[in-house]
Amino acid sequence: MVSPKILFLSTLSGIATVTSAESGCRCGDSAYLAIPRVNLSTPEQLKPCATYKLLDARGSGEPQGVSLMFQNTIRRILGNNTGAVSQAVVYPAGFDQNVTSGVKFVTDIIKYGLQDCPKQKYFLFGYSQGATVVQRALNGLDDASMAAVSSVVMVGNPYRTPGRLSNYDSQGHHDNRTAYGLFAVRSLQSNDSILTFNDGLDRSGKVADICLENDIVCSFDPNCKCQLASDHLSYGLMKPVQDQIFDHVISRL
């Protein structure tokens, strides 16, 4: 039986068409994602009402905890704001892309959190499959819950679509590329609707959907023959990206 991981990674090359053009992508190793994670706020810190709750959803293959793509920035945000707490979204993050429990986790945290802490604001982070979790959760929030979401940051979003105001490149500039994300391409090829968030949220300034130049998960490139491009693994290592995320979140506090 073929494992979900192999099926997922093979999709990157399976969708590609044969072409003679060269790509600027460099191949990465998904084993990097298996580095053990930490939780940045203790269970005791999560019990009281906080001014801000940072919810992050990790990507495929990352162990439970804060994603490597957000760990440094979330730690920095917590260090600059004593009213903030961090909580990692609990879900499998397996290569079968089953996000059901993660979506429920996010929607429940916000919905029931508002009952106990009506003034609490929420900041959502999603990397790769975690971006899918975040978008599906956003689509399931009621009006009160949506109003409590102050910021959304996604990196390596496989459903990224061009032409959105919330699209940014690695330097914090609006991204005018016309490429679709990997799963958005798959949806187009099968005549399915593309998972996304509504135009009102896109115009709100709350969302930053960041995609590195050679990340074939969020900007599919049929010329790249890598199963996984190194750019998809690099968000947590690039200071301009981390500064961009930090500045976006701080501006929404």
Coordinates of N, CA and C in Angstrom, one line a residue:
M1 N 0.8 -1.2 0.0 CA 0.0 0.0 0.0 C 0.9 1.2 0.0
V2 N 0.6 2.2 -0.9 CA 1.4 3.4 -1.0 C 1.0 4.3 0.1
S3 N 2.0 4.9 0.8 CA 1.7 5.8 2.0 C 1.2 7.1 1.5
P4 N 0.4 7.8 2.4 CA -0.1 9.1 2.0 C 1.0 10.1 1.7
K5 N 2.2 9.9 2.4 CA 3.3 10.9 2.2 C 3.8 10.7 0.8
I6 N 4.0 9.5 0.3 CA 4.5 9.3 -1.0 C 3.5 9.8 -2.1
L7 N 2.2 9.6 -1.8 CA 1.2 10.1 -2.7 C 1.2 11.6 -2.8
F8 N 1.4 12.2 -1.6 CA 1.4 13.7 -1.6 C 2.6 14.3 -2.3
L9 N 3.7 13.7 -2.0 CA 4.9 14.3 -2.6 C 5.0 14.0 -4.1
S10 N 4.4 12.9 -4.5 CA 4.4 12.5 -6.0 C 3.5 13.4 -6.7
T11 N 2.5 14.0 -6.1 CA 1.6 15.0 -6.7 C 2.4 16.1 -7.3
L12 N 3.4 16.5 -6.6 CA 4.2 17.7 -7.1 C 4.8 17.4 -8.5
S13 N 5.2 16.2 -8.7 CA 5.7 15.9 -10.0 C 4.7 15.4 -11.0
G14 N 3.6 14.8 -10.4 CA 2.6 14.2 -11.2 C 1.8 15.2 -12.0
I15 N 1.6 16.4 -11.4 CA 0.8 17.4 -12.1 C 1.6 18.1 -13.2
A16 N 2.9 18.1 -13.0 CA 3.8 18.8 -13.9 C 3.7 18.2 -15.4
T17 N 3.8 19.1 -16.3 CA 3.9 18.7 -17.7 C 5.3 18.7 -18.2
V18 N 5.6 17.9 -19.2 CA 7.0 17.8 -19.6 C 7.4 19.1 -20.4
T19 N 8.5 19.7 -20.0 CA 8.9 21.0 -20.6 C 10.4 21.0 -20.6
S20 N 10.9 21.8 -21.5 CA 12.4 21.9 -21.6 C 12.9 23.1 -20.9
A21 N 12.0 24.0 -20.4 CA 12.5 25.2 -19.7 C 13.0 24.8 -18.4
E22 N 14.0 25.6 -17.9 CA 14.6 25.3 -16.6 C 13.9 26.2 -15.5
S23 N 13.8 25.6 -14.3 CA 13.2 26.3 -13.2 C 14.3 26.8 -12.2
G24 N 14.0 27.8 -11.4 CA 14.9 28.3 -10.4 C 14.8 27.6 -9.1
C25 N 14.0 26.6 -9.0 CA 13.8 25.9 -7.7 C 14.9 25.0 -7.3
R26 N 15.1 24.9 -6.0 CA 16.1 23.9 -5.5 C 15.4 23.0 -4.6
C27 N 15.8 21.7 -4.7 CA 15.1 20.7 -3.9 C 15.4 20.7 -2.4
G28 N 14.4 20.4 -1.6 CA 14.6 20.3 -0.2 C 14.3 18.9 0.3
D29 N 14.5 18.7 1.6 CA 14.3 17.4 2.3 C 13.2 17.6 3.3
S30 N 12.1 16.8 3.2 CA 11.0 16.9 4.1 C 11.4 16.5 5.5
A31 N 12.5 15.8 5.7 CA 12.9 15.4 7.0 C 13.2 16.5 7.9
Y32 N 13.5 17.7 7.3 CA 13.7 18.9 8.1 C 12.5 19.2 8.9
L33 N 11.3 18.9 8.4 CA 10.1 19.2 9.1 C 9.9 18.4 10.4
A34 N 10.6 17.3 10.5 CA 10.4 16.4 11.7 C 11.1 16.8 12.9
I35 N 11.8 17.9 12.9 CA 12.5 18.4 14.1 C 11.5 18.6 15.2
P36 N 11.8 18.2 16.4 CA 10.8 18.3 17.5 C 10.4 19.7 17.8
R37 N 9.2 19.9 18.2 CA 8.6 21.2 18.4 C 8.4 21.5 19.9
V38 N 8.1 22.8 20.2 CA 7.8 23.2 21.6 C 6.5 23.9 21.6
N39 N 5.9 24.0 22.8 CA 4.8 24.9 23.0 C 5.3 26.1 23.7
L40 N 5.0 27.3 23.2 CA 5.5 28.5 23.7 C 4.8 29.1 24.9
S41 N 3.6 28.7 25.1 CA 2.8 29.1 26.3 C 2.4 27.8 27.1
T42 N 2.5 27.9 28.4 CA 2.2 26.7 29.3 C 0.7 26.6 29.4
P43 N 0.2 25.3 29.7 CA -1.2 25.2 29.9 C -1.8 26.1 31.0
E44 N -1.0 26.5 32.0 CA -1.5 27.4 33.0 C -1.7 28.8 32.4
Q45 N -0.9 29.2 31.5 CA -1.0 30.5 30.9 C -2.2 30.5 29.9
L46 N -2.7 29.4 29.4 CA -3.8 29.4 28.5 C -5.1 29.4 29.2
K47 N -5.2 29.1 30.5 CA -6.5 29.1 31.2 C -7.1 30.4 31.4
P48 N -6.4 31.5 31.9 CA -7.1 32.8 32.0 C -7.4 33.4 30.7
C49 N -8.3 34.4 30.7 CA -8.5 35.1 29.5 C -7.3 36.0 29.1
A50 N -6.9 35.9 27.9 CA -5.8 36.7 27.4 C -6.3 37.8 26.5
T51 N -5.5 38.8 26.3 CA -5.9 39.9 25.4 C -5.8 39.4 24.0
Y52 N -4.8 38.6 23.7 CA -4.6 38.1 22.3 C -4.2 36.6 22.4
K53 N -4.9 35.8 21.6 CA -4.5 34.4 21.5 C -4.0 34.1 20.1
L54 N -2.8 33.5 20.0 CA -2.1 33.2 18.7 C -2.3 31.7 18.5
L55 N -3.1 31.4 17.4 CA -3.3 30.0 17.1 C -2.6 29.7 15.8
D56 N -1.7 28.7 15.9 CA -0.9 28.3 14.7 C -1.1 26.9 14.3
A57 N -1.3 26.7 13.0 CA -1.5 25.3 12.5 C -0.3 24.9 11.6
R58 N 0.3 23.9 12.0 CA 1.6 23.5 11.4 C 1.3 22.8 10.0
G59 N 2.4 22.5 9.3 CA 2.3 21.9 8.0 C 2.4 20.4 8.0
S60 N 2.2 19.7 6.9 CA 2.3 18.3 6.8 C 3.6 17.8 7.3
G61 N 3.6 16.7 8.1 CA 4.8 16.1 8.6 C 5.5 16.7 9.8
E62 N 5.0 17.9 10.2 CA 5.6 18.5 11.4 C 4.9 17.9 12.6
P63 N 5.7 17.6 13.6 CA 5.2 17.1 14.9 C 4.3 18.1 15.6
Q64 N 3.5 17.7 16.5 CA 2.6 18.6 17.2 C 3.4 19.7 18.0
G65 N 2.9 20.9 17.9 CA 3.5 22.0 18.5 C 3.5 23.2 17.6
V66 N 4.2 24.2 17.9 CA 4.3 25.4 17.1 C 5.2 25.1 15.8
S67 N 4.7 25.5 14.7 CA 5.4 25.3 13.4 C 6.7 26.0 13.4
L68 N 7.7 25.3 12.8 CA 9.0 26.0 12.6 C 8.9 27.2 11.8
M69 N 8.0 27.4 11.0 CA 7.8 28.6 10.2 C 7.4 29.8 10.9
F70 N 6.8 29.6 12.1 CA 6.3 30.7 12.9 C 6.9 30.7 14.3
Q71 N 7.7 29.8 14.7 CA 8.2 29.7 16.1 C 8.9 30.9 16.5
N72 N 9.9 31.4 15.7 CA 10.7 32.5 16.2 C 9.9 33.8 16.3
T73 N 9.0 34.0 15.3 CA 8.2 35.2 15.3 C 7.1 35.2 16.5
I74 N 6.5 34.0 16.7 CA 5.6 34.0 17.8 C 6.3 34.2 19.1
R75 N 7.5 33.6 19.3 CA 8.2 33.9 20.5 C 8.5 35.3 20.7
R76 N 8.9 36.0 19.6 CA 9.1 37.4 19.6 C 7.9 38.2 19.9
I77 N 6.8 37.9 19.4 CA 5.5 38.5 19.7 C 5.2 38.4 21.2
L78 N 5.3 37.2 21.7 CA 5.0 37.0 23.1 C 6.0 37.8 24.0
G79 N 7.2 37.9 23.6 CA 8.2 38.7 24.3 C 7.9 40.2 24.3
N80 N 7.2 40.6 23.3 CA 6.9 42.0 23.2 C 5.5 42.4 23.7
N81 N 4.7 41.4 24.1 CA 3.3 41.7 24.5 C 2.9 40.7 25.6
T82 N 2.9 41.1 26.8 CA 2.5 40.2 27.9 C 1.1 39.8 27.9
G83 N 0.2 40.4 27.1 CA -1.2 40.0 27.1 C -1.4 38.9 26.0
A84 N -0.4 38.4 25.4 CA -0.6 37.4 24.3 C -0.2 36.0 24.8
V85 N -0.9 35.0 24.3 CA -0.6 33.6 24.6 C -0.6 32.8 23.3
S86 N 0.2 31.8 23.2 CA 0.3 31.0 22.0 C -0.3 29.6 22.2
Q87 N -1.1 29.1 21.2 CA -1.7 27.8 21.3 C -1.6 27.1 20.0
A88 N -0.9 26.0 19.9 CA -0.8 25.2 18.6 C -2.1 24.4 18.4
V89 N -2.5 24.5 17.1 CA -3.7 23.7 16.7 C -3.4 22.2 16.8
V90 N -4.3 21.5 17.4 CA -4.1 20.1 17.6 C -4.8 19.4 16.4
Y91 N -4.1 18.7 15.6 CA -4.6 17.9 14.5 C -3.5 17.1 13.9
P92 N -3.7 16.0 13.1 CA -2.7 15.1 12.7 C -1.6 15.7 11.9
A93 N -1.9 16.6 11.0 CA -1.0 17.2 10.0 C -0.4 16.1 9.2
G94 N -1.1 15.0 8.9 CA -0.6 13.9 8.1 C -0.6 14.2 6.6
F95 N 0.0 13.4 5.8 CA 0.1 13.6 4.4 C -1.1 13.3 3.6
D96 N -2.1 12.7 4.4 CA -3.4 12.5 3.7 C -4.3 13.7 3.6
Q97 N -3.8 14.8 4.2 CA -4.5 16.1 4.2 C -5.8 16.1 4.8
N98 N -6.0 15.3 5.9 CA -7.3 15.3 6.6 C -7.2 16.4 7.7
V99 N -7.9 17.5 7.4 CA -7.9 18.7 8.3 C -9.1 18.8 9.2
T100 N -10.0 17.9 9.2 CA -11.3 18.0 9.9 C -11.1 18.4 11.3
S101 N -10.3 17.7 12.0 CA -10.1 17.9 13.5 C -9.5 19.3 13.7
G102 N -8.6 19.7 12.9 CA -7.9 21.0 13.0 C -8.9 22.1 12.8
V103 N -9.7 22.0 11.8 CA -10.7 23.0 11.6 C -11.7 23.2 12.8
K104 N -12.1 22.0 13.3 CA -13.0 22.1 14.5 C -12.3 22.7 15.7
F105 N -11.0 22.3 15.8 CA -10.2 22.9 17.0 C -10.2 24.4 16.9
V106 N -10.0 25.0 15.7 CA -9.9 26.4 15.6 C -11.3 27.1 15.8
T107 N -12.3 26.5 15.2 CA -13.6 27.1 15.3 C -14.1 27.0 16.7
D108 N -13.9 25.9 17.4 CA -14.3 25.8 18.8 C -13.6 26.7 19.7
I109 N -12.2 26.8 19.5 CA -11.4 27.7 20.4 C -12.0 29.1 20.4
I110 N -12.3 29.6 19.2 CA -12.8 30.9 19.0 C -14.3 31.1 19.5
K111 N -15.1 30.2 19.1 CA -16.5 30.2 19.5 C -16.7 30.2 21.0
Y112 N -16.1 29.1 21.6 CA -16.3 29.0 23.1 C -15.4 29.9 23.9
G113 N -14.3 30.3 23.3 CA -13.5 31.3 23.9 C -14.2 32.6 24.1
L114 N -15.0 33.0 23.1 CA -15.7 34.2 23.2 C -16.8 34.2 24.3
Q115 N -17.3 33.0 24.6 CA -18.3 32.9 25.7 C -17.6 33.2 27.0
D116 N -16.4 32.8 27.3 CA -15.7 33.0 28.5 C -14.9 34.3 28.5
C117 N -14.4 34.7 27.4 CA -13.5 35.9 27.2 C -14.0 36.7 26.0
P118 N -15.1 37.4 26.2 CA -15.7 38.1 25.0 C -14.8 39.2 24.4
K119 N -13.8 39.7 25.1 CA -12.9 40.7 24.5 C -11.7 40.1 23.9
Q120 N -11.5 38.8 24.0 CA -10.3 38.2 23.5 C -10.2 38.3 22.0
K121 N -9.0 38.6 21.4 CA -8.8 38.7 20.0 C -7.9 37.5 19.6
Y122 N -8.1 37.1 18.3 CA -7.5 35.9 17.8 C -6.6 36.2 16.6
F123 N -5.4 35.6 16.6 CA -4.5 35.8 15.5 C -4.1 34.4 15.0
L124 N -4.5 34.1 13.7 CA -4.3 32.8 13.1 C -3.1 32.7 12.2
F125 N -2.4 31.6 12.3 CA -1.2 31.3 11.5 C -1.4 30.0 10.9
G126 N -1.0 29.8 9.6 CA -1.1 28.5 8.9 C 0.0 28.3 7.9
Y127 N 0.7 27.2 8.1 CA 1.7 26.9 7.1 C 1.3 25.6 6.3
S128 N 1.4 25.8 5.0 CA 1.1 24.6 4.1 C -0.2 24.0 4.4
Q129 N -0.3 22.8 4.9 CA -1.6 22.2 5.2 C -2.3 23.0 6.3
G130 N -1.5 23.6 7.2 CA -2.1 24.5 8.2 C -2.8 25.7 7.6
A131 N -2.4 26.1 6.4 CA -3.1 27.2 5.7 C -4.5 26.7 5.3
T132 N -4.6 25.4 4.9 CA -5.9 24.8 4.5 C -6.8 24.8 5.8
V133 N -6.2 24.4 6.9 CA -7.0 24.4 8.2 C -7.5 25.8 8.4
V134 N -6.7 26.8 8.3 CA -7.1 28.2 8.6 C -8.2 28.7 7.7
Q135 N -8.0 28.4 6.4 CA -9.1 28.9 5.4 C -10.4 28.2 5.6
R136 N -10.3 26.9 5.9 CA -11.6 26.1 6.1 C -12.3 26.6 7.4
A137 N -11.4 26.9 8.4 CA -12.0 27.4 9.7 C -12.6 28.8 9.5
L138 N -12.0 29.7 8.7 CA -12.5 31.0 8.5 C -13.9 30.9 7.8
N139 N -14.0 30.0 6.9 CA -15.3 29.8 6.1 C -16.4 29.3 7.0
G140 N -16.0 28.7 8.2 CA -17.0 28.2 9.1 C -17.3 29.0 10.3
L141 N -16.7 30.2 10.4 CA -16.9 31.1 11.6 C -18.2 31.8 11.4
D142 N -18.9 32.0 12.6 CA -20.1 32.9 12.5 C -19.6 34.4 12.6
D143 N -20.5 35.3 12.5 CA -20.1 36.7 12.4 C -19.4 37.2 13.7
A144 N -19.8 36.8 14.8 CA -19.1 37.2 16.1 C -17.7 36.6 16.1
S145 N -17.6 35.4 15.8 CA -16.2 34.8 15.8 C -15.3 35.4 14.7
M146 N -15.8 35.7 13.6 CA -15.0 36.4 12.5 C -14.6 37.8 13.0
A147 N -15.5 38.5 13.7 CA -15.1 39.8 14.1 C -14.0 39.8 15.2
A148 N -13.8 38.6 15.9 CA -12.8 38.5 16.9 C -11.5 38.1 16.3
V149 N -11.4 37.8 15.0 CA -10.1 37.5 14.3 C -9.5 38.8 13.9
S150 N -8.3 39.1 14.4 CA -7.7 40.4 14.1 C -6.6 40.2 13.0
S151 N -6.1 39.0 12.9 CA -5.0 38.8 11.9 C -5.0 37.4 11.4
V152 N -4.6 37.2 10.1 CA -4.4 35.9 9.5 C -3.1 35.9 8.8
V153 N -2.2 35.0 9.1 CA -0.9 34.9 8.3 C -0.8 33.5 7.8
M154 N -0.6 33.4 6.5 CA -0.4 32.1 5.9 C 0.9 32.1 5.1
V155 N 1.6 31.0 5.1 CA 2.8 30.8 4.3 C 2.8 29.5 3.6
G156 N 3.2 29.4 2.4 CA 3.2 28.2 1.7 C 1.8 27.6 1.4
N157 N 0.9 28.5 1.2 CA -0.5 28.1 1.0 C -0.8 27.4 -0.3
P158 N -1.2 26.1 -0.2 CA -1.4 25.3 -1.4 C -2.6 25.7 -2.3
Y159 N -3.5 26.5 -1.6 CA -4.7 27.0 -2.4 C -4.6 28.4 -2.8
R160 N -3.4 28.9 -2.8 CA -3.2 30.4 -3.1 C -3.7 30.7 -4.5
T161 N -4.4 31.8 -4.6 CA -4.9 32.2 -5.9 C -4.3 33.6 -6.3
P162 N -4.0 33.8 -7.5 CA -3.4 35.1 -7.9 C -4.4 36.2 -7.9
G163 N -4.0 37.5 -7.8 CA -4.8 38.6 -7.9 C -5.5 39.1 -6.6
R164 N -5.1 38.6 -5.5 CA -5.7 38.9 -4.3 C -4.8 40.0 -3.6
L165 N -5.5 40.9 -2.9 CA -4.8 42.0 -2.2 C -3.9 41.5 -1.1
S166 N -4.2 40.4 -0.5 CA -3.5 39.8 0.6 C -2.2 39.0 0.2
N167 N -2.0 38.9 -1.1 CA -0.8 38.1 -1.6 C 0.5 39.0 -1.5
Y168 N 1.5 38.4 -0.8 CA 2.7 39.1 -0.6 C 3.9 38.2 -1.0
D169 N 5.0 38.8 -1.4 CA 6.2 38.1 -1.7 C 7.1 38.1 -0.5
S170 N 8.3 37.6 -0.6 CA 9.3 37.4 0.5 C 9.7 38.7 1.1
Q171 N 9.6 39.8 0.3 CA 10.1 41.1 0.7 C 9.0 42.0 1.3
G172 N 7.8 41.5 1.3 CA 6.7 42.3 1.8 C 6.0 43.1 0.8
H173 N 6.3 42.9 -0.5 CA 5.6 43.6 -1.6 C 4.4 42.8 -2.0
H174 N 3.4 43.6 -2.5 CA 2.3 42.9 -3.1 C 2.7 42.0 -4.2
D175 N 2.2 40.8 -4.3 CA 2.7 39.8 -5.2 C 1.7 39.7 -6.4
N176 N 2.3 40.0 -7.6 CA 1.4 40.1 -8.8 C 1.6 38.8 -9.7
R177 N 2.3 37.8 -9.1 CA 2.5 36.6 -9.9 C 1.1 36.0 -10.3
T178 N 1.1 35.3 -11.4 CA -0.2 34.7 -11.9 C -0.3 33.2 -11.6
A179 N 0.7 32.7 -10.9 CA 0.7 31.2 -10.6 C -0.3 30.9 -9.5
Y180 N -0.9 29.8 -9.6 CA -1.8 29.2 -8.6 C -1.0 28.3 -7.7
G181 N -1.5 28.1 -6.5 CA -1.0 27.1 -5.6 C -1.2 25.7 -6.1
L182 N -0.5 24.7 -5.6 CA -0.5 23.3 -6.0 C -1.9 22.7 -6.0
F183 N -2.6 22.9 -4.9 CA -4.0 22.3 -4.8 C -5.0 23.1 -5.5
A184 N -4.7 24.4 -5.7 CA -5.6 25.2 -6.6 C -5.5 24.7 -8.0
V185 N -4.3 24.4 -8.5 CA -4.1 23.8 -9.8 C -4.9 22.5 -9.9
R186 N -4.8 21.7 -8.9 CA -5.5 20.4 -9.0 C -7.0 20.7 -9.0
S187 N -7.5 21.7 -8.3 CA -8.9 22.0 -8.3 C -9.4 22.5 -9.7
L188 N -8.5 23.3 -10.3 CA -8.9 23.8 -11.7 C -8.9 22.6 -12.7
Q189 N -8.0 21.7 -12.5 CA -7.9 20.6 -13.5 C -9.1 19.7 -13.3
S190 N -9.7 19.6 -12.2 CA -10.8 18.7 -11.9 C -12.2 19.5 -11.9
N191 N -12.1 20.8 -12.3 CA -13.3 21.6 -12.4 C -14.0 21.7 -11.0
D192 N -13.2 21.7 -10.0 CA -13.7 21.9 -8.6 C -13.5 23.4 -8.2
S193 N -14.3 23.9 -7.2 CA -14.0 25.2 -6.7 C -12.8 25.2 -5.9
I194 N -12.1 26.4 -5.9 CA -10.8 26.5 -5.1 C -11.1 27.0 -3.7
L195 N -10.6 26.3 -2.7 CA -10.7 26.8 -1.4 C -10.1 28.2 -1.2
T196 N -10.8 29.1 -0.6 CA -10.3 30.4 -0.4 C -11.1 31.1 0.7
F197 N -10.8 32.3 1.0 CA -11.6 33.1 1.9 C -12.2 34.3 1.2
N198 N -13.2 34.9 1.8 CA -14.1 35.8 1.1 C -13.4 37.1 0.8
D199 N -13.9 37.8 -0.2 CA -13.3 39.1 -0.7 C -13.3 40.2 0.4
G200 N -14.3 40.2 1.2 CA -14.3 41.2 2.3 C -13.1 41.0 3.2
L201 N -12.8 39.8 3.6 CA -11.6 39.6 4.4 C -10.3 39.9 3.6
D202 N -10.3 39.6 2.4 CA -9.1 40.0 1.5 C -8.9 41.5 1.5
R203 N -10.0 42.2 1.5 CA -9.8 43.7 1.4 C -9.6 44.3 2.8
S204 N -9.8 43.6 3.9 CA -9.8 44.1 5.2 C -8.4 44.5 5.7
G205 N -7.3 44.0 5.1 CA -6.0 44.2 5.6 C -5.6 43.3 6.7
K206 N -6.4 42.4 7.1 CA -6.1 41.4 8.1 C -5.2 40.3 7.7
V207 N -5.2 40.0 6.4 CA -4.6 38.8 5.9 C -3.3 39.1 5.2
A208 N -2.3 38.3 5.5 CA -1.0 38.3 4.8 C -0.8 36.8 4.3
D209 N -0.8 36.6 3.0 CA -0.6 35.3 2.4 C 0.7 35.3 1.6
I210 N 1.7 34.8 2.3 CA 3.1 35.0 1.8 C 3.6 33.7 1.1
C211 N 4.2 34.0 -0.1 CA 4.7 32.9 -0.9 C 6.1 33.2 -1.4
L212 N 7.1 32.4 -1.1 CA 8.5 32.6 -1.6 C 8.5 32.3 -3.1
E213 N 9.5 32.9 -3.7 CA 9.5 32.9 -5.2 C 9.6 31.6 -5.8
N214 N 10.2 30.6 -5.2 CA 10.4 29.3 -5.8 C 9.7 28.2 -4.9
D215 N 8.7 28.6 -4.2 CA 7.9 27.6 -3.4 C 6.8 27.0 -4.4
I216 N 7.0 25.8 -4.8 CA 6.0 25.3 -5.8 C 4.7 24.8 -5.2
V217 N 4.6 24.8 -3.8 CA 3.4 24.5 -3.2 C 2.4 25.7 -3.3
C218 N 2.9 26.9 -3.1 CA 2.0 28.0 -3.2 C 2.0 28.8 -4.5
S219 N 3.0 28.5 -5.3 CA 3.2 29.1 -6.7 C 3.7 27.9 -7.6
F220 N 2.8 27.1 -8.1 CA 3.1 25.9 -8.8 C 3.9 26.2 -10.0
D221 N 5.0 25.5 -10.2 CA 5.9 25.7 -11.4 C 6.1 24.3 -12.0
P222 N 5.5 24.1 -13.2 CA 5.6 22.7 -13.8 C 7.0 22.4 -14.3
N223 N 7.9 23.5 -14.3 CA 9.3 23.2 -14.7 C 10.1 22.7 -13.6
C224 N 9.6 22.8 -12.3 CA 10.4 22.3 -11.2 C 10.1 20.8 -11.0
K225 N 11.2 20.0 -11.0 CA 11.0 18.6 -10.9 C 11.2 18.1 -9.5
C226 N 11.4 19.0 -8.5 CA 11.6 18.6 -7.1 C 10.3 18.0 -6.6
Q227 N 10.4 17.0 -5.7 CA 9.2 16.6 -5.0 C 8.8 17.7 -3.9
L228 N 9.8 18.3 -3.4 CA 9.6 19.4 -2.4 C 10.7 20.5 -2.6
A229 N 10.3 21.7 -2.9 CA 11.3 22.7 -3.1 C 11.8 23.3 -1.8
S230 N 13.1 23.6 -1.8 CA 13.6 24.1 -0.5 C 13.0 25.4 0.0
D231 N 12.4 26.2 -1.0 CA 11.8 27.4 -0.5 C 10.6 27.1 0.4
H232 N 9.9 26.0 0.1 CA 8.7 25.7 1.0 C 9.1 25.4 2.4
L233 N 10.4 25.1 2.6 CA 10.9 24.8 4.0 C 11.6 26.0 4.6
S234 N 11.6 27.1 3.9 CA 12.6 28.2 4.3 C 11.9 29.4 5.0
Y235 N 10.6 29.4 5.2 CA 10.0 30.6 5.8 C 10.5 31.0 7.2
G236 N 10.8 29.9 8.0 CA 11.2 30.2 9.3 C 12.7 30.6 9.4
L237 N 13.4 30.5 8.3 CA 14.8 30.8 8.2 C 15.1 32.2 7.6
M238 N 14.2 32.8 7.1 CA 14.4 34.0 6.3 C 14.0 35.2 7.2
K239 N 14.9 36.1 7.5 CA 14.6 37.2 8.4 C 13.6 38.2 7.8
P240 N 13.7 38.5 6.5 CA 12.7 39.4 5.9 C 11.3 38.9 6.0
V241 N 11.1 37.6 5.9 CA 9.8 37.0 6.0 C 9.3 37.0 7.5
Q242 N 10.2 36.7 8.4 CA 9.9 36.7 9.8 C 9.5 38.1 10.3
D243 N 10.3 39.1 9.8 CA 10.0 40.5 10.1 C 8.7 40.9 9.5
Q244 N 8.4 40.5 8.3 CA 7.1 40.8 7.7 C 5.9 40.3 8.5
I245 N 6.1 39.0 8.9 CA 5.0 38.4 9.8 C 4.8 39.2 11.1
F246 N 6.0 39.5 11.7 CA 5.9 40.2 13.0 C 5.3 41.6 12.8
D247 N 5.7 42.3 11.8 CA 5.1 43.6 11.6 C 3.6 43.6 11.3
H248 N 3.2 42.6 10.5 CA 1.8 42.5 10.2 C 1.0 42.2 11.4
V249 N 1.5 41.3 12.3 CA 0.7 41.0 13.5 C 0.7 42.2 14.5
I250 N 1.9 42.8 14.7 CA 1.9 43.9 15.6 C 1.0 45.0 15.2
S251 N 0.9 45.2 13.9 CA 0.1 46.3 13.4 C -1.4 46.1 13.6
R252 N -1.8 44.8 13.9 CA -3.2 44.4 14.2 C -3.5 44.3 15.6
L253 N -2.5 44.5 16.5 CA -2.7 44.4 17.9 C -3.5 45.6 18.4

